[in-house]
Short mmCIF file of C-alpha atoms and ligand atoms in Angstrom, two decimals:
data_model
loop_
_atom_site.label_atom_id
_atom_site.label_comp_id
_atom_site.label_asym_id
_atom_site.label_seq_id
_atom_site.Cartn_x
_atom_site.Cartn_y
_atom_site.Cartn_z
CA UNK A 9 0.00 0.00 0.00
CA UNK A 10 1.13 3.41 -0.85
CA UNK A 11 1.12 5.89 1.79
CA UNK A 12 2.57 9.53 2.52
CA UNK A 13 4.09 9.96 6.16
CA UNK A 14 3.83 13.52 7.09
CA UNK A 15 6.64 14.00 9.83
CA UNK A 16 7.34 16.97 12.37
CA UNK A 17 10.41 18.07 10.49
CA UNK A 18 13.45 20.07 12.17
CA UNK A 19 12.26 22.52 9.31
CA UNK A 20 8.90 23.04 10.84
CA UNK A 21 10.34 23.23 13.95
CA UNK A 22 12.87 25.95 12.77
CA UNK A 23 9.81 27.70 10.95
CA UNK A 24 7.87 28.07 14.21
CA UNK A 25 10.91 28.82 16.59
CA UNK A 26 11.62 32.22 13.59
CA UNK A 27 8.24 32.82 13.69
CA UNK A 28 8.04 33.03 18.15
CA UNK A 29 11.45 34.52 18.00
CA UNK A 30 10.45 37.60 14.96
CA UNK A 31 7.28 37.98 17.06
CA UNK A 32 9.16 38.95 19.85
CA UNK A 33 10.99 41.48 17.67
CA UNK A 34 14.45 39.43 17.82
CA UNK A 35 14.85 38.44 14.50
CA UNK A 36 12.70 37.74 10.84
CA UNK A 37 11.88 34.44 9.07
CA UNK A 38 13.87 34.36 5.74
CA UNK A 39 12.39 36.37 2.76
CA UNK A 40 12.94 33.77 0.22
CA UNK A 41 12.07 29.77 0.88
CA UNK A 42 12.39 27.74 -2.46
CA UNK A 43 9.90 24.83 -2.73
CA UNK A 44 11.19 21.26 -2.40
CA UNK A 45 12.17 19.88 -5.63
CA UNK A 46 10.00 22.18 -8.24
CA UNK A 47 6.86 21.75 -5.99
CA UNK A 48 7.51 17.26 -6.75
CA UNK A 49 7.39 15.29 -3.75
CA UNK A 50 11.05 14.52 -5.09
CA UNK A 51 13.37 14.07 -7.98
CA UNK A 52 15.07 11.50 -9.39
CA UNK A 53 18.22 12.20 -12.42
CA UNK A 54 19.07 9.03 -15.06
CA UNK A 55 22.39 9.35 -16.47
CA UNK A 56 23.71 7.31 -18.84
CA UNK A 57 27.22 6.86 -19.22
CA UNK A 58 30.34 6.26 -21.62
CA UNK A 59 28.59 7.73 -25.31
CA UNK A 60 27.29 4.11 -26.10
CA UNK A 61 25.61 3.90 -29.27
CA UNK A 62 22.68 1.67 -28.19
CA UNK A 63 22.24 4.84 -26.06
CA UNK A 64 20.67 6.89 -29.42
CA UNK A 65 19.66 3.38 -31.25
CA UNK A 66 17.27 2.42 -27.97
CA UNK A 67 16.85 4.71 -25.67
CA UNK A 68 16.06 7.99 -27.95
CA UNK A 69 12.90 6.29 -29.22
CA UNK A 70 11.33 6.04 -25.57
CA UNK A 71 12.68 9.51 -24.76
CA UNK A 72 11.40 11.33 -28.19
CA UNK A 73 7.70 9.69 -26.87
CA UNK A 74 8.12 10.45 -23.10
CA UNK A 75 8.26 14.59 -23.45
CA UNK A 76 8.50 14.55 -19.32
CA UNK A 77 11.08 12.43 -18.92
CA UNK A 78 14.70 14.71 -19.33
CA UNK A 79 18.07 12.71 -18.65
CA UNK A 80 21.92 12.93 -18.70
CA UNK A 81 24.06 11.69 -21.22
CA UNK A 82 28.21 11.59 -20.28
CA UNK A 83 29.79 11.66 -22.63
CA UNK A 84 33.86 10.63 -23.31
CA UNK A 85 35.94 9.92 -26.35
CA UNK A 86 36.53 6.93 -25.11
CA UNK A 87 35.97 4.02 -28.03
CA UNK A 88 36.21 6.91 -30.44
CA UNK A 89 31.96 7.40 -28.96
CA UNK A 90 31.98 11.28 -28.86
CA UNK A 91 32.64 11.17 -32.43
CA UNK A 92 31.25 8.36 -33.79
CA UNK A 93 27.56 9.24 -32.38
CA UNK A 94 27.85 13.02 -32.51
CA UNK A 95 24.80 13.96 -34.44
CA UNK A 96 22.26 11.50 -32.39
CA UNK A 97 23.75 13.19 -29.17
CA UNK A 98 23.15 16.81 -30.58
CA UNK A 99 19.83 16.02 -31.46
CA UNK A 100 19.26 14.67 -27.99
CA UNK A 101 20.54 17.70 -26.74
CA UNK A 102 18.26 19.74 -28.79
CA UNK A 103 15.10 17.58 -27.74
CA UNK A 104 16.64 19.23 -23.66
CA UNK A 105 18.88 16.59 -22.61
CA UNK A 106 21.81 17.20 -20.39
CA UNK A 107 25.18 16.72 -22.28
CA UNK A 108 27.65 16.17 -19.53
CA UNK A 109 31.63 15.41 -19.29
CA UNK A 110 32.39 11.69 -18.60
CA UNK A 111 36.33 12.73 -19.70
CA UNK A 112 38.74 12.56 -22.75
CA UNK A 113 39.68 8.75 -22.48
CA UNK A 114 37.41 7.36 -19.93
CA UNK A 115 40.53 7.86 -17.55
CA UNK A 116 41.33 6.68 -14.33
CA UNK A 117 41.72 10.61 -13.03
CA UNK A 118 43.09 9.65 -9.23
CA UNK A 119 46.29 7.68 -10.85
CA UNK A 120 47.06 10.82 -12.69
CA UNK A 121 49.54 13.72 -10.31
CA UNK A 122 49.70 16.56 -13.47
CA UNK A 123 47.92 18.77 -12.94
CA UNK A 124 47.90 19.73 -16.88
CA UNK A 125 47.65 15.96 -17.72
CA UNK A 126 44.00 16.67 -15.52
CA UNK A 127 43.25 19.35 -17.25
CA UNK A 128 43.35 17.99 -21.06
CA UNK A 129 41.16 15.10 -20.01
CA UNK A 130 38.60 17.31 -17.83
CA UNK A 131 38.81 20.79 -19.02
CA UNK A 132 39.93 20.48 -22.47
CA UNK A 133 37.55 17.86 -23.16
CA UNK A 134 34.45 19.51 -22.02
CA UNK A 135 35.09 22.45 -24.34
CA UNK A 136 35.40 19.66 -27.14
CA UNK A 137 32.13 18.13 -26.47
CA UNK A 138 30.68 21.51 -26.64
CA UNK A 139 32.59 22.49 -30.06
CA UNK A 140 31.65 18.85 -31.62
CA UNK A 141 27.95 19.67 -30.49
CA UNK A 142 27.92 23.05 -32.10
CA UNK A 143 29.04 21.24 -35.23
CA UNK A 144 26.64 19.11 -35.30
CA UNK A 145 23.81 22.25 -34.98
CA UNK A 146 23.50 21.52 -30.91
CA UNK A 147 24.42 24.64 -28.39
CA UNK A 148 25.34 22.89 -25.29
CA UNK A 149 26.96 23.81 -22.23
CA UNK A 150 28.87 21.29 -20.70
CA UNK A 151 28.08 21.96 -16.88
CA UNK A 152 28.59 18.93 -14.95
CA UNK A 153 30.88 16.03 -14.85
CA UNK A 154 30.88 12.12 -14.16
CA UNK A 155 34.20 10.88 -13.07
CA UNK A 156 35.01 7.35 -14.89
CA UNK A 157 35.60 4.75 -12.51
CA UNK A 158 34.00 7.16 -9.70
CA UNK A 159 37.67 7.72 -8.89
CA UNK A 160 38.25 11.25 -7.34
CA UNK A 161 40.26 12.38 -5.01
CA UNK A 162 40.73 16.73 -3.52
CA UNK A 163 43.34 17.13 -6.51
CA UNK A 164 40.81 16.17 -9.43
CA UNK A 165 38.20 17.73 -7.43
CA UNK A 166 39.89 20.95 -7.58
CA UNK A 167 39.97 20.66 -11.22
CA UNK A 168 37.00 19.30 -11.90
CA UNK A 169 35.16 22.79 -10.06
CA UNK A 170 37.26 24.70 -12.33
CA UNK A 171 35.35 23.94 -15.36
CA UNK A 172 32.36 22.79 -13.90
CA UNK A 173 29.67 23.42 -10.86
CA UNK A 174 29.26 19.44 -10.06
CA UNK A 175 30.21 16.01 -10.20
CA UNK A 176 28.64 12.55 -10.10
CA UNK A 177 30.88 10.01 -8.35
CA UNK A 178 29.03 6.94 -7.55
CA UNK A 179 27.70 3.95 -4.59
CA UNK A 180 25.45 3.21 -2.17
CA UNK A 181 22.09 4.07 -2.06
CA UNK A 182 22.20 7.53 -4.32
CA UNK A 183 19.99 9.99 -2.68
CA UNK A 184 20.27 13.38 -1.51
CA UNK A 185 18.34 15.52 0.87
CA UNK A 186 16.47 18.54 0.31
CA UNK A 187 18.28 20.24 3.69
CA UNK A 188 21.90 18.58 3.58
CA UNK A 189 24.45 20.06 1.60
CA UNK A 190 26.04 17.59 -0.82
CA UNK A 191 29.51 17.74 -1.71
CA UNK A 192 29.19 18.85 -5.08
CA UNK A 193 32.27 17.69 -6.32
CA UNK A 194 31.31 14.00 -5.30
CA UNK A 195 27.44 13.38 -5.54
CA UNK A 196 26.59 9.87 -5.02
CA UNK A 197 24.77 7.59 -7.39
CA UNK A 198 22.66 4.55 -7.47
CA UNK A 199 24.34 2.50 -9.70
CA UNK A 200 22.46 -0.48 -11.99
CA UNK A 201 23.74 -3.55 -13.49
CA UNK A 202 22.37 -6.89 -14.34
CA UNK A 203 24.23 -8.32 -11.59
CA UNK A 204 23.93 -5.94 -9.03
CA UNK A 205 20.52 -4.89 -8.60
CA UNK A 206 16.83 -6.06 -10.14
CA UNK A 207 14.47 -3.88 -11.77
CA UNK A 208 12.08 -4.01 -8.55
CA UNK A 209 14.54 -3.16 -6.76
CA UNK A 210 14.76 0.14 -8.54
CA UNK A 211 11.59 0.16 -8.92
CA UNK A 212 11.50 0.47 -5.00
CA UNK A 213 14.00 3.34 -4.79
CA UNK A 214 11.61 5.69 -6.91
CA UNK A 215 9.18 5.00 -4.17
CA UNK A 216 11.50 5.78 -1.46
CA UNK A 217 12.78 9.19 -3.11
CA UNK A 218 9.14 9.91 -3.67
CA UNK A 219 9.03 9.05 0.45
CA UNK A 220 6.32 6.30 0.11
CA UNK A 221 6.32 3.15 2.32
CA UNK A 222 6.72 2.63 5.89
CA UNK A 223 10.32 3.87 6.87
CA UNK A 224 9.99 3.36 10.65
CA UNK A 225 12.20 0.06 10.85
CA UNK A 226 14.86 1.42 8.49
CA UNK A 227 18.34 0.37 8.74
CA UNK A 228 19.68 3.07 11.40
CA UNK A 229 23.25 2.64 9.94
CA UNK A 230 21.14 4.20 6.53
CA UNK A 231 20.51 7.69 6.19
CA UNK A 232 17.33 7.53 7.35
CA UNK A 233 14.85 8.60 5.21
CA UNK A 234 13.07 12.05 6.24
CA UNK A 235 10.79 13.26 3.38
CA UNK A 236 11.34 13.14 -0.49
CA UNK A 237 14.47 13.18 -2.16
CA UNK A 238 16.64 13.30 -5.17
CA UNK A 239 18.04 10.08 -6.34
CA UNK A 240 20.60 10.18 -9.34
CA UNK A 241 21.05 6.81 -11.60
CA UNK A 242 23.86 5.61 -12.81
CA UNK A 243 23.02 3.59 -16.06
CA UNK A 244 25.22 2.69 -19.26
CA UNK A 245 24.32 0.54 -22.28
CA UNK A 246 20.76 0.12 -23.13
CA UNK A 247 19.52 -2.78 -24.96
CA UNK A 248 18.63 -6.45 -24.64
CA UNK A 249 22.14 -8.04 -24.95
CA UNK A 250 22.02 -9.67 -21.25
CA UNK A 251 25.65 -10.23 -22.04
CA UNK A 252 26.17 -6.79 -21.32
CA UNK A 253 26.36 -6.22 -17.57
CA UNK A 254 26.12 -2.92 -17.48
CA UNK A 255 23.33 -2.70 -19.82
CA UNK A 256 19.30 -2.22 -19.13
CA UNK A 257 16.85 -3.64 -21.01
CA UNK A 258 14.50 -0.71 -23.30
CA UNK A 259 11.85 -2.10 -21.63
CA UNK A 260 13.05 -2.13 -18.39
CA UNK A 261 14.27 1.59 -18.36
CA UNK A 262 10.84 2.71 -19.74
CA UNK A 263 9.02 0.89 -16.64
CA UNK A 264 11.19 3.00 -14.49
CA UNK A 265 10.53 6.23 -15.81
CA UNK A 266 7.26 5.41 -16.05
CA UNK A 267 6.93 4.76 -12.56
CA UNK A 268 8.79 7.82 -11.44
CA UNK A 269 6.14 10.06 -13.25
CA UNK A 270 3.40 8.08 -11.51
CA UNK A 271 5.39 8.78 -8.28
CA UNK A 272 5.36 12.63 -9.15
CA UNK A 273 9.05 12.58 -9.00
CA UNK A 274 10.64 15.52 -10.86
CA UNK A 275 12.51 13.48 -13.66
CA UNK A 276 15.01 16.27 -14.99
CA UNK A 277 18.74 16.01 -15.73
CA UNK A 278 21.45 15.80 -13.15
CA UNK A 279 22.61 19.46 -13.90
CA UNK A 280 19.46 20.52 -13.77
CA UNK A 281 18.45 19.74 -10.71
CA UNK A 282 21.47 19.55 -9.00
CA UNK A 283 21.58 23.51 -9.65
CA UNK A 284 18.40 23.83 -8.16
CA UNK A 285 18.94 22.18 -5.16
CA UNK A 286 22.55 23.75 -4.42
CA UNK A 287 20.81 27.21 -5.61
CA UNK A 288 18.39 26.55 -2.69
CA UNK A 289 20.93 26.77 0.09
CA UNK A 290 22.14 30.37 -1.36
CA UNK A 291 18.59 32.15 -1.43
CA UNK A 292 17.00 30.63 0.81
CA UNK A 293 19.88 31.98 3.65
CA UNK A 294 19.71 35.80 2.04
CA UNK A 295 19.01 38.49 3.92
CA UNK A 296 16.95 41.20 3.08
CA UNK A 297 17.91 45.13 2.86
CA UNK A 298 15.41 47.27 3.62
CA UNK A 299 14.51 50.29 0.71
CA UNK A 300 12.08 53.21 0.61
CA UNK A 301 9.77 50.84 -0.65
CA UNK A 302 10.46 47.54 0.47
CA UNK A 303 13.06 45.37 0.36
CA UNK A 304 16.08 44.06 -1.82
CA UNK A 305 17.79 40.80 -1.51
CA UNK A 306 21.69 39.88 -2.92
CA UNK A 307 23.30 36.32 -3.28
CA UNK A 308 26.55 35.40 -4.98
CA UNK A 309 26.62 32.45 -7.84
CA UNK A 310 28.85 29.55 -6.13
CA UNK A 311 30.44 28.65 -9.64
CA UNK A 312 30.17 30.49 -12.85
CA UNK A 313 30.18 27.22 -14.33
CA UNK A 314 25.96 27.01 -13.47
CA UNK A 315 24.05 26.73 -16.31
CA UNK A 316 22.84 30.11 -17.86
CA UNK A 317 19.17 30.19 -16.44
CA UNK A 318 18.81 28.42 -12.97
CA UNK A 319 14.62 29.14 -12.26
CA UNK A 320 13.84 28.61 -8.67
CA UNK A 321 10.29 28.20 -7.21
CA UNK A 322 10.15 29.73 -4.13
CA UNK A 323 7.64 31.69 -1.63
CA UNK A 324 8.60 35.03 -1.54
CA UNK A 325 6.67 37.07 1.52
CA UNK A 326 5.87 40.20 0.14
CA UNK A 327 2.93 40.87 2.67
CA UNK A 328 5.18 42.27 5.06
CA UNK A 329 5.22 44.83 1.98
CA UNK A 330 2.16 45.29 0.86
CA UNK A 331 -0.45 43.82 -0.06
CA UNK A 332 -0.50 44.20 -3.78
CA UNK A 333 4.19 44.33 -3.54
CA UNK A 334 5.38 43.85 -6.93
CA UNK A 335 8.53 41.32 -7.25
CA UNK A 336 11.05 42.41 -9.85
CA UNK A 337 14.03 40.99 -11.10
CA UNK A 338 16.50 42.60 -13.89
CA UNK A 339 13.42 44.92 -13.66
CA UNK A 340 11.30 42.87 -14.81
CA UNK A 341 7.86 42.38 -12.92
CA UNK A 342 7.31 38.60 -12.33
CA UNK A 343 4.00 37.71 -12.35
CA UNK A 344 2.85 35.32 -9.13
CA UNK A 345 1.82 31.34 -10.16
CA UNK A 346 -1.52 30.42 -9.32
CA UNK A 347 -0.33 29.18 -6.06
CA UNK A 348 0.81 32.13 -5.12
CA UNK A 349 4.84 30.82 -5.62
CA UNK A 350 7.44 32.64 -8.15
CA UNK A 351 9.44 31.13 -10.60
CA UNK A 352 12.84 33.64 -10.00
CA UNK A 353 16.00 33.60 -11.78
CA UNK A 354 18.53 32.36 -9.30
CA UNK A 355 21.35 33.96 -11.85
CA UNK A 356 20.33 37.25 -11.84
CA UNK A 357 21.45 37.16 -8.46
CA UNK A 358 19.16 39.60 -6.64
CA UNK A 359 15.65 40.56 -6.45
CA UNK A 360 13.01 43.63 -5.43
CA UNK A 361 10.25 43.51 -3.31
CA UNK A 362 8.17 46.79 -3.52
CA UNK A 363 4.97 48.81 -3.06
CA UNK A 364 3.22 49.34 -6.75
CA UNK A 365 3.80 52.46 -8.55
CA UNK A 366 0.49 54.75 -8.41
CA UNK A 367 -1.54 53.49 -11.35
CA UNK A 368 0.92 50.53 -12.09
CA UNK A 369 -0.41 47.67 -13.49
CA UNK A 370 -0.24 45.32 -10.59
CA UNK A 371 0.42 41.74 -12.08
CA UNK A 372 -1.36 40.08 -9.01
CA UNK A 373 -5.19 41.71 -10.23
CA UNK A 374 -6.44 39.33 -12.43
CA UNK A 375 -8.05 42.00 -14.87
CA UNK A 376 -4.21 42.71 -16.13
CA UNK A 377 -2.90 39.07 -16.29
CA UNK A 378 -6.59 38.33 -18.39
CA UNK A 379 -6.20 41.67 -20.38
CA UNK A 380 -2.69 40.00 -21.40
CA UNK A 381 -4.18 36.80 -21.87
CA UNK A 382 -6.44 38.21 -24.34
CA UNK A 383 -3.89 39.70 -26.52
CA UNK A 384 -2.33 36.57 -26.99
CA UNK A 385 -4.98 34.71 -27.50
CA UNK A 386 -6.98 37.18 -29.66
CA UNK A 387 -7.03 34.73 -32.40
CA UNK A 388 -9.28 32.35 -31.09
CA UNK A 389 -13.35 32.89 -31.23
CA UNK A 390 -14.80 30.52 -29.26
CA UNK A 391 -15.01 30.87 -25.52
CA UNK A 392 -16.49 28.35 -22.91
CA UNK A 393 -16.95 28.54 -19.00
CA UNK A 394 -16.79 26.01 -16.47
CA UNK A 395 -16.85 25.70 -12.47
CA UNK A 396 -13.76 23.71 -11.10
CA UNK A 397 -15.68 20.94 -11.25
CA UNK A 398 -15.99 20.94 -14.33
CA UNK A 399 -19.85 22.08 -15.11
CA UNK A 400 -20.16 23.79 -18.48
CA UNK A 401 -21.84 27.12 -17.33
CA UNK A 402 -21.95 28.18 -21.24
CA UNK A 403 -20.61 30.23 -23.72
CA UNK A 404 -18.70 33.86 -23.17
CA UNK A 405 -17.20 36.57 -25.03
CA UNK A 406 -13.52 36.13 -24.11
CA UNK A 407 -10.64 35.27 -21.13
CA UNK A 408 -12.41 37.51 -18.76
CA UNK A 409 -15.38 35.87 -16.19
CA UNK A 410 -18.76 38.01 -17.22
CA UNK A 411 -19.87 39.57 -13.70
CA UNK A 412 -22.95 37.66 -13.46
CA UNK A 413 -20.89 34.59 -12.16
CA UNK A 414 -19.89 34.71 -8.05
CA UNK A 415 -16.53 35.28 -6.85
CA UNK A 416 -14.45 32.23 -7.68
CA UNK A 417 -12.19 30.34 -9.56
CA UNK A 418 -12.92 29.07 -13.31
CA UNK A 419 -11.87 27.49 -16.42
CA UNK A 420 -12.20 28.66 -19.63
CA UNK A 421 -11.42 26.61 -22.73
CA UNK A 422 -10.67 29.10 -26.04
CA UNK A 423 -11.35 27.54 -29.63
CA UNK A 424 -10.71 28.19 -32.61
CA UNK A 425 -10.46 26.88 -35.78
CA UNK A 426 -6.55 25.77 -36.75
CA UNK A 427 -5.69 26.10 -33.49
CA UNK A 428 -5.23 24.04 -29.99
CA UNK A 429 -7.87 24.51 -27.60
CA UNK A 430 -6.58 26.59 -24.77
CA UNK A 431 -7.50 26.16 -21.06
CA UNK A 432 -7.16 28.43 -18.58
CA UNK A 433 -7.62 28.46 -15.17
CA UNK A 434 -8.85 32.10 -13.93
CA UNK A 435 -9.97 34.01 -10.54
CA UNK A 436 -12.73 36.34 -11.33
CA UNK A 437 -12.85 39.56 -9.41
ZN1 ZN B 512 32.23 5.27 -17.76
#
C-alpha cells in the first residue's frame, strides 16, 4: 500500500521557533524559501554513461515519446563514442537533454599527479564536447561532470570545479536531501547492473525518493529517510544483450521512468536539478535590505560554471510589503503562479520587493494578467466557462469571467479553428 508519512520536520520546527522569535521582535523568518524539488514530492536524475551507441539506437525512441522524462548523457571519447555518435547526441541535446563530461579517455583521473595531464582530459575535453555539439547544430553547455571509474580524489576535485559546478561520483544508495548540503564535487549515485541490482529493486528506490512506504524500521546505519528526495542513476548501455552487464533492457528503463512520473518525481537532468537544489541553500539563507519601498535581496553564484538560467520556485513574503508588492528581477515584474509561488531567476542574483507604482499595473489583479491573456490569445473565437468541477456554465465573449458569475475560480477553454484549444484556469474579481 502506498502511503505519505507527514513528519514533524526540524524545518517546521525551525519555521515556528523564527516565527516566536520575529514575534518577539528578535529576528525575521527568511524572505525567500524555495519549494522542495519544483513543488515534486522529489526528484530523481538518469544518467547514462560512456557515449554508447545503443544509447541513441534504444533509448532515444522512448525519450522522443516520453516529453516529461529529461536525462543525462556523459559523454567521453573513449571508443572513439563522442565522435562516432555526434549527431544523435546533438539532437538529444536539442530535444533538452543534459550533455555532460564523462572525460577525454574514460581515464582513471586519481592515478594521474599533473595537474595539466588533468586538465586535457577534464577541461579540455568539455570544451570539445561543446565544439563537436555546435558542429553538429547543438548549443550545449557542458556543466557537470561524471568521473570514470568514480575515482576522485581533492586534486581532481579541484579541477574538476574549475570547469564545472558538479560532479557525479558513484555507490550506495544515491539519494540526496532537500536540507543537507552535498559535496558537489562527489554526488553519489545509485548505480544499476544486471548483476547488481533487479528492476524491482529500482523500482522500489523511486518509491522511497518519492518518500512512500513505511520507513519506521529502516536500517539506522542508513541515512534515514526524512521526506522526499533526489536520487541520481547511474546507467550505461541500453539494450537487450544480457551479455552486457552494465546494460538495461529498453523495456526495463521505460518501466522506471514510467513509474517515477506516476510517483510525481521531478525526472530532470542531473545538472538541472542539481543547480536547483545547491541554488536553494544560497537564497534561501539571504538576507533582506530594507529600501524606501520595500526590500532588496543579494546572493553570490557559487560557480560560474551554473548553467545560464537556474529558475527557482520559491515563496517570496511580500505581505510584510504590501499587499498588492510587486517582485522584480533585472526589472522585470514577475508575475505570481496560481499558487501564489514565483518562478525567480537564481542567476540574476538579486531581487526587489516593492509597493506598486500609483496606477501601475499590478500583475497580481487578475483583470491585467486576463487583459494579457487576451492579446495573446486574440485569435481564437470561441469561448467556454466552467466551475472547477468541471460544469459547463456556457458560452462567453472572451478570457475575462462576465460579472454575473460569483466570486471564484474558473476554467475557460478558447477555440478556434486551426488552433489548440486553450485552457485556462482564472480568478474572477
Ligand atoms: Zn564510464
Amino acid at each position: 500500500m502506498k502511503t505519505r508519512k507527514t513528519v514533524f520536520s526540524a524545518k517546521t520546527a525551525i519555521t515556528a521557533w523564527s516565527l516566536a522569535m520575529g514575534l518577539a521582535g528578535i529576528c525575521a523568518a527568511a524572505p525567500i524559501e524555495t519549494v522542495p524539488w519544483n513543488g515534486h514530492v522529489g526528484a530523481v536524475s538518469f544518467t547514462f554513461d560512456d557515449a554508447l551507441e545503443n544509447q541513441v539506437q534504444n533509448l532515444k525512441p522512448i525519450l522522443d515519446e516520453m516529453s516529461d522524462v529529461h536525462v543525462t548523457f556523459f559523454l567521453t571519447n573513449m571508443g572513439n563514442g563522442l565522435q562516432k555518435n555526434a549527431a544523435g547526441f546533438a539532437a538529444l541535446a536539442k530535444s533538452g537533454h543534459e550533455i555532460g563530461n564523462h572525460t577525454d579517455t574514460h581515464a582513471h583521473l586519481s592515478g594521474i599527479s599533473s595537474n595539466s595531464e588533468l586538465e586535457k582530459e577534464i577541461v579540455t575535453f568539455a570544451d570539445k564536447i561543446e565544439s563537436v555539439m555546435a558542429e553538429n547544430g547543438a548549443k550545449v553547455r557542458v556543466t557537470s561532470l561524471a568521473t570514470p571509474f568514480c575515482e576522485n580524489n581533492d586534486q581532481v576535485s579541484a579541477v574538476i570545479n574549475t570547469r564545472h559546478f558538479i560532479n557525479r561520483d558513484c555507490g550506495w544508495h544515491g539519494r540526496n536531501e532537500w536540507d543537507v548540503e552535498a559535496k558537489w564535487m562527489s554526488i553519489q549515485a545509485k548505480i544499476w547492473t544486471r548483476s547488481g541490482a533487479t528492476v524491482t529493486e529500482m523500482l522500489s528506490s523511486l518509491d522511497t525518493a518519492a518518500f512512500i512506504g513505511d520507513f519506521s524500521n529502516a536500517n539506522p546505519w542508513d541515512v534515514s529517510v526524512k521526506g522526499g528526495s533526489w536520487l541520481v542513476v547511474l546507467n550505461h548501455g541500453v539494450t537487450d544483450d544480457t551479455g552486457d552487464d552494465y546494460a538495461t533492457n529498453p523495456s526495463d528503463i521505460k518501466k522506471l521512468f514510467q513509474h517515477a512520473l506516476e510517483n510525481d518525481l521531478w525526472v530532470a537532468p542531473f545538472g538541472t536539478i542539481g543547480a536547483y537544489h545547491r541554488a536553494h541553500f544560497i537564497v534561501d539563507k539571504a538576507e533582506k535590505t530594507e529600501t524606501e519601498n520595500g526590500y532588496t535581496i543579494k546572493w553570490d553564484i557559487p560557480n560560474e560554471h551554473m548553467p545560464e538560467s537556474v529558475p527557482l520556485r520559491v515563496k517570496i513574503d511580500t505581505k510584510s510589503v504590501d499587499e498588492k508588492a510587486v517582485v522584480e528581477q533585472d526589472g522585470k515584474v514577475l508575475k505570481p503562479e496560481s499558487d501564489g509561488t514565483y518562478i525567480i531567476e537564481f542567476m540574476a542574483k538579486a531581487l526587489t520587493v516593492r509597493k506598486p507604482k500609483d496606477g501601475e499595473d499590478n500583475p497580481q489583479d487578475s483583470t491585467v494578467v486576463l487583459a494579457k491573456a487576451q492579446q495573446v490569445y486574440r485569435d481564437y473565437t470561441k469561448f467556454t466557462l466552467f466551475d472547477m468541477n468541471g460544469n459547463n456554465l456556457g458560452s462567453i465573449d472572451g478570457f475575462a469571467v462576465p460579472a454575473r458569475f460569483p466570486k471564484a475560480s474558473y476554467i475557460i477553454r478558447a477555440e478556434a479553428k486551426g488552433l489548440s484549444p486553450k485552457i485556462v484556469k482564472v480568478q474572477s474579481r
